[in-house]
Coordinates of N, CA, C and O in Angstrom, one line a residue:
M784 N 4.0 -135.7 197.7 CA 5.4 -135.7 198.2 C 5.5 -136.9 199.2 O 4.6 -137.0 200.0
Q785 N 6.6 -137.6 199.1 CA 6.8 -138.7 200.0 C 7.6 -138.4 201.2 O 7.9 -139.2 202.0
A786 N 8.2 -137.2 201.3 CA 8.9 -136.8 202.4 C 8.0 -136.7 203.6 O 6.8 -136.6 203.5
D787 N 8.6 -136.8 204.8 CA 7.8 -136.7 206.0 C 7.2 -135.3 206.1 O 7.9 -134.3 206.5
T788 N 5.9 -135.1 205.8 CA 5.3 -133.8 205.7 C 5.3 -133.1 207.0 O 5.6 -131.9 207.1
D789 N 5.0 -133.8 208.1 CA 4.9 -133.2 209.4 C 6.3 -132.6 209.8 O 6.4 -131.5 210.3
K790 N 7.4 -133.4 209.6 CA 8.7 -133.0 209.9 C 9.1 -131.8 209.0 O 9.7 -130.8 209.5
T791 N 8.8 -131.9 207.7 CA 9.1 -130.8 206.8 C 8.4 -129.5 207.2 O 9.1 -128.5 207.3
L792 N 7.1 -129.6 207.5 CA 6.4 -128.4 208.0 C 6.9 -127.8 209.3 O 7.1 -126.6 209.4
R793 N 7.3 -128.7 210.2 CA 7.8 -128.3 211.5 C 9.1 -127.5 211.3 O 9.3 -126.4 211.9
L794 N 10.0 -128.1 210.5 CA 11.3 -127.4 210.2 C 11.1 -126.1 209.4 O 11.8 -125.1 209.7
L795 N 10.2 -126.1 208.5 CA 9.9 -124.8 207.7 C 9.4 -123.7 208.7 O 9.8 -122.6 208.6
K796 N 8.5 -124.1 209.6 CA 8.0 -123.1 210.6 C 9.1 -122.7 211.5 O 9.1 -121.5 211.9
T797 N 10.0 -123.6 211.9 CA 11.1 -123.2 212.7 C 12.0 -122.1 211.9 O 12.4 -121.1 212.5
A798 N 12.3 -122.4 210.6 CA 13.1 -121.5 209.8 C 12.4 -120.2 209.7 O 13.0 -119.1 209.8
R799 N 11.0 -120.2 209.5 CA 10.3 -119.0 209.4 C 10.4 -118.2 210.7 O 10.6 -116.9 210.7
G800 N 10.3 -118.8 211.8 CA 10.5 -118.2 213.1 C 11.8 -117.6 213.3 O 12.0 -116.4 213.8
Q801 N 12.9 -118.3 212.8 CA 14.2 -117.7 212.9 C 14.4 -116.5 212.0 O 15.0 -115.5 212.3
I802 N 13.8 -116.6 210.8 CA 13.8 -115.4 209.9 C 13.1 -114.2 210.5 O 13.7 -113.1 210.4
D803 N 12.0 -114.4 211.1 CA 11.3 -113.3 211.8 C 12.2 -112.7 212.9 O 12.3 -111.5 213.1
G804 N 12.9 -113.6 213.6 CA 13.8 -113.1 214.6 C 15.0 -112.4 214.1 O 15.4 -111.4 214.6
I805 N 15.5 -112.8 212.9 CA 16.6 -112.1 212.3 C 16.1 -110.7 211.8 O 16.9 -109.8 212.0
I806 N 15.0 -110.6 211.3 CA 14.4 -109.3 210.9 C 14.4 -108.4 212.1 O 14.8 -107.2 212.0
K807 N 13.9 -108.9 213.2 CA 13.9 -108.0 214.4 C 15.3 -107.6 214.8 O 15.5 -106.5 215.3
M808 N 16.2 -108.6 214.7 CA 17.6 -108.3 215.1 C 18.2 -107.1 214.2 O 18.8 -106.2 214.7
V809 N 17.9 -107.2 212.9 CA 18.4 -106.2 212.0 C 17.7 -104.9 212.3 O 18.4 -103.8 212.3
E810 N 16.4 -104.9 212.5 CA 15.7 -103.7 212.8 C 16.2 -103.0 214.1 O 16.2 -101.8 214.2
S811 N 16.6 -103.8 215.0 CA 17.1 -103.2 216.3 C 18.6 -103.1 216.3 O 19.2 -102.8 217.3
D812 N 19.2 -103.2 215.1 CA 20.7 -102.9 214.9 C 21.5 -103.8 215.8 O 22.5 -103.3 216.5
R813 N 21.2 -105.1 215.9 CA 22.0 -106.0 216.7 C 23.4 -106.2 216.1 O 23.6 -106.0 214.9
Y814 N 24.2 -106.8 216.9 CA 25.6 -107.1 216.5 C 25.7 -108.0 215.3 O 25.0 -109.0 215.2
C815 N 26.5 -107.6 214.3 CA 26.5 -108.3 213.0 C 26.8 -109.8 213.2 O 26.2 -110.6 212.5
I816 N 27.7 -110.2 214.0 CA 28.1 -111.6 214.2 C 26.9 -112.4 214.7 O 26.7 -113.5 214.3
D817 N 26.1 -111.8 215.6 CA 24.9 -112.5 216.1 C 23.9 -112.7 215.0 O 23.3 -113.8 214.9
I818 N 23.8 -111.7 214.1 CA 22.9 -111.8 213.0 C 23.4 -112.9 212.0 O 22.6 -113.8 211.6
S819 N 24.7 -112.9 211.8 CA 25.3 -113.9 210.9 C 25.1 -115.3 211.5 O 24.8 -116.2 210.7
T820 N 25.3 -115.5 212.7 CA 25.1 -116.8 213.4 C 23.7 -117.3 213.2 O 23.5 -118.5 212.9
Q821 N 22.7 -116.4 213.3 CA 21.3 -116.8 213.2 C 21.0 -117.1 211.7 O 20.3 -118.0 211.4
L822 N 21.6 -116.4 210.8 CA 21.5 -116.7 209.3 C 22.0 -118.0 209.0 O 21.4 -118.8 208.3
M823 N 23.2 -118.4 209.5 CA 23.8 -119.7 209.3 C 22.9 -120.8 209.9 O 22.8 -121.9 209.2
A824 N 22.3 -120.6 211.0 CA 21.5 -121.6 211.6 C 20.2 -121.8 210.7 O 19.8 -123.0 210.5
T825 N 19.7 -120.7 210.2 CA 18.5 -120.9 209.3 C 18.9 -121.6 208.0 O 18.2 -122.4 207.5
Q826 N 20.0 -121.2 207.5 CA 20.5 -121.9 206.2 C 20.7 -123.4 206.5 O 20.4 -124.2 205.6
S827 N 21.2 -123.7 207.7 CA 21.4 -125.1 208.0 C 20.1 -125.9 208.0 O 20.0 -127.0 207.5
I828 N 19.1 -125.3 208.6 CA 17.7 -125.9 208.7 C 17.2 -126.1 207.3 O 16.7 -127.2 206.9
L829 N 17.3 -125.1 206.4 CA 16.8 -125.1 205.1 C 17.5 -126.2 204.3 O 17.0 -126.9 203.5
G830 N 18.8 -126.3 204.5 CA 19.6 -127.4 203.9 C 19.2 -128.8 204.3 O 19.1 -129.6 203.4
R831 N 18.8 -129.0 205.5 CA 18.3 -130.3 206.0 C 17.0 -130.6 205.3 O 16.7 -131.7 204.9
I832 N 16.1 -129.6 205.3 CA 14.8 -129.8 204.6 C 15.0 -130.2 203.2 O 14.4 -131.1 202.7
N833 N 15.9 -129.4 202.5 CA 16.1 -129.7 201.1 C 16.7 -131.1 200.9 O 16.2 -131.8 200.0
A834 N 17.6 -131.5 201.7 CA 18.2 -132.9 201.6 C 17.1 -133.9 201.8 O 17.0 -134.9 201.1
D835 N 16.2 -133.7 202.8 CA 15.1 -134.7 203.0 C 14.2 -134.8 201.8 O 13.7 -135.8 201.4
V836 N 13.8 -133.6 201.3 CA 12.9 -133.6 200.1 C 13.6 -134.3 198.9 O 12.9 -135.1 198.2
L837 N 14.8 -133.9 198.7 CA 15.5 -134.6 197.5 C 15.7 -136.1 197.7 O 15.5 -136.8 196.8
K838 N 16.0 -136.5 198.9 CA 16.1 -137.9 199.2 C 14.8 -138.6 199.0 O 14.7 -139.7 198.4
A839 N 13.7 -138.0 199.4 CA 12.4 -138.6 199.2 C 12.1 -138.7 197.7 O 11.5 -139.7 197.2
H840 N 12.5 -137.7 197.0 CA 12.2 -137.6 195.5 C 13.0 -138.8 194.8 O 12.4 -139.5 194.0
I841 N 14.2 -139.0 195.2 CA 15.0 -140.1 194.7 C 14.5 -141.4 195.0 O 14.3 -142.3 194.2
E842 N 14.1 -141.6 196.3 CA 13.6 -142.9 196.8 C 12.2 -143.2 196.2 O 11.9 -144.4 196.0
H843 N 11.4 -142.2 195.9 CA 10.1 -142.5 195.3 C 10.0 -142.2 193.8 O 9.8 -143.2 193.1
C844 N 10.1 -141.0 193.4 CA 9.9 -140.7 192.0 C 10.9 -141.2 191.1 O 10.6 -141.8 190.0
V845 N 12.2 -141.1 191.4 CA 13.2 -141.6 190.5 C 13.2 -143.1 190.5 O 13.3 -143.7 189.5
R846 N 13.1 -143.7 191.7 CA 13.0 -145.2 191.8 C 11.9 -145.7 190.9 O 12.0 -146.7 190.2
T847 N 10.7 -145.1 191.0 CA 9.5 -145.6 190.3 C 9.8 -145.5 188.8 O 9.5 -146.4 188.0
A848 N 10.4 -144.4 188.4 CA 10.7 -144.2 186.9 C 11.7 -145.2 186.5 O 11.5 -145.8 185.4
V849 N 12.7 -145.5 187.3 CA 13.7 -146.4 186.9 C 13.1 -147.9 186.8 O 13.4 -148.6 185.9
E850 N 12.3 -148.2 187.8 CA 11.8 -149.5 187.9 C 10.7 -149.8 186.8 O 10.6 -150.9 186.3
S851 N 9.8 -148.8 186.5 CA 8.7 -149.1 185.7 C 8.4 -148.1 184.6 O 7.4 -148.3 183.9
G852 N 9.2 -147.1 184.5 CA 8.9 -146.0 183.5 C 9.5 -146.3 182.2 O 10.3 -147.2 182.0
S853 N 9.1 -145.5 181.3 CA 9.7 -145.5 179.9 C 11.1 -145.0 179.9 O 11.5 -144.4 180.9
D854 N 11.8 -145.3 178.9 CA 13.2 -144.8 178.8 C 13.2 -143.2 178.9 O 14.1 -142.6 179.5
Q855 N 12.2 -142.6 178.3 CA 12.1 -141.1 178.3 C 11.9 -140.7 179.7 O 12.5 -139.7 180.2
E856 N 11.0 -141.3 180.5 CA 10.8 -140.9 181.9 C 12.0 -141.1 182.7 O 12.3 -140.3 183.6
K857 N 12.7 -142.2 182.5 CA 14.0 -142.5 183.3 C 15.0 -141.3 183.0 O 15.5 -140.8 183.9
D858 N 15.1 -141.0 181.7 CA 16.0 -139.9 181.3 C 15.6 -138.6 181.9 O 16.5 -137.8 182.4
E859 N 14.3 -138.3 181.9 CA 13.9 -137.1 182.5 C 14.2 -137.0 184.0 O 14.6 -135.9 184.5
K860 N 13.9 -138.0 184.7 CA 14.1 -138.0 186.2 C 15.6 -137.9 186.5 O 16.0 -137.2 187.4
L861 N 16.4 -138.6 185.8 CA 17.9 -138.5 186.0 C 18.4 -137.1 185.6 O 19.2 -136.6 186.4
A862 N 17.8 -136.5 184.6 CA 18.2 -135.2 184.2 C 17.8 -134.2 185.3 O 18.6 -133.2 185.6
E863 N 16.7 -134.4 185.9 CA 16.2 -133.6 187.1 C 17.3 -133.6 188.2 O 17.6 -132.6 188.7
V864 N 17.7 -134.8 188.5 CA 18.7 -135.0 189.6 C 20.0 -134.3 189.2 O 20.6 -133.6 190.1
E865 N 20.4 -134.5 188.0 CA 21.6 -133.8 187.6 C 21.5 -132.3 187.7 O 22.5 -131.6 188.1
R866 N 20.4 -131.7 187.3 CA 20.2 -130.3 187.3 C 20.2 -129.8 188.8 O 20.8 -128.7 189.1
I867 N 19.6 -130.5 189.7 CA 19.6 -130.0 191.0 C 21.0 -130.2 191.7 O 21.4 -129.3 192.5
I868 N 21.7 -131.2 191.3 CA 23.1 -131.3 191.8 C 23.9 -130.1 191.3 O 24.7 -129.5 192.1
D869 N 23.7 -129.8 190.0 CA 24.5 -128.6 189.5 C 24.1 -127.3 190.3 O 25.0 -126.5 190.6
K870 N 22.8 -127.2 190.6 CA 22.4 -126.0 191.4 C 23.0 -126.0 192.8 O 23.4 -125.0 193.3
L871 N 23.1 -127.2 193.4 CA 23.6 -127.3 194.8 C 25.1 -127.0 194.8 O 25.6 -126.6 195.9
T872 N 25.8 -127.2 193.7 CA 27.2 -127.1 193.8 C 27.7 -125.7 193.3 O 28.9 -125.4 193.3
K873 N 26.8 -124.8 193.0 CA 27.1 -123.4 192.6 C 27.2 -122.5 193.8 O 26.6 -122.7 194.8

């Protein structure tokens, strides 16, 4: 993976810590809006991580396939990007 591994791991660990905190909030019957706020914050971090990983994939894997790959490899990489965009927009 060409994404910044240290940054990705740090953000994933932050999200994990937030999820652990959310679990405790639910277990202690905290106010719903507070739980929702923390859920949205966690989703935001996960979205940033995903964007970074996808950007790295496009900059490295897709670019390599387009520059030096076979037509089949180019088509496969572009199809991957199309599938992930479809998933992101659902």
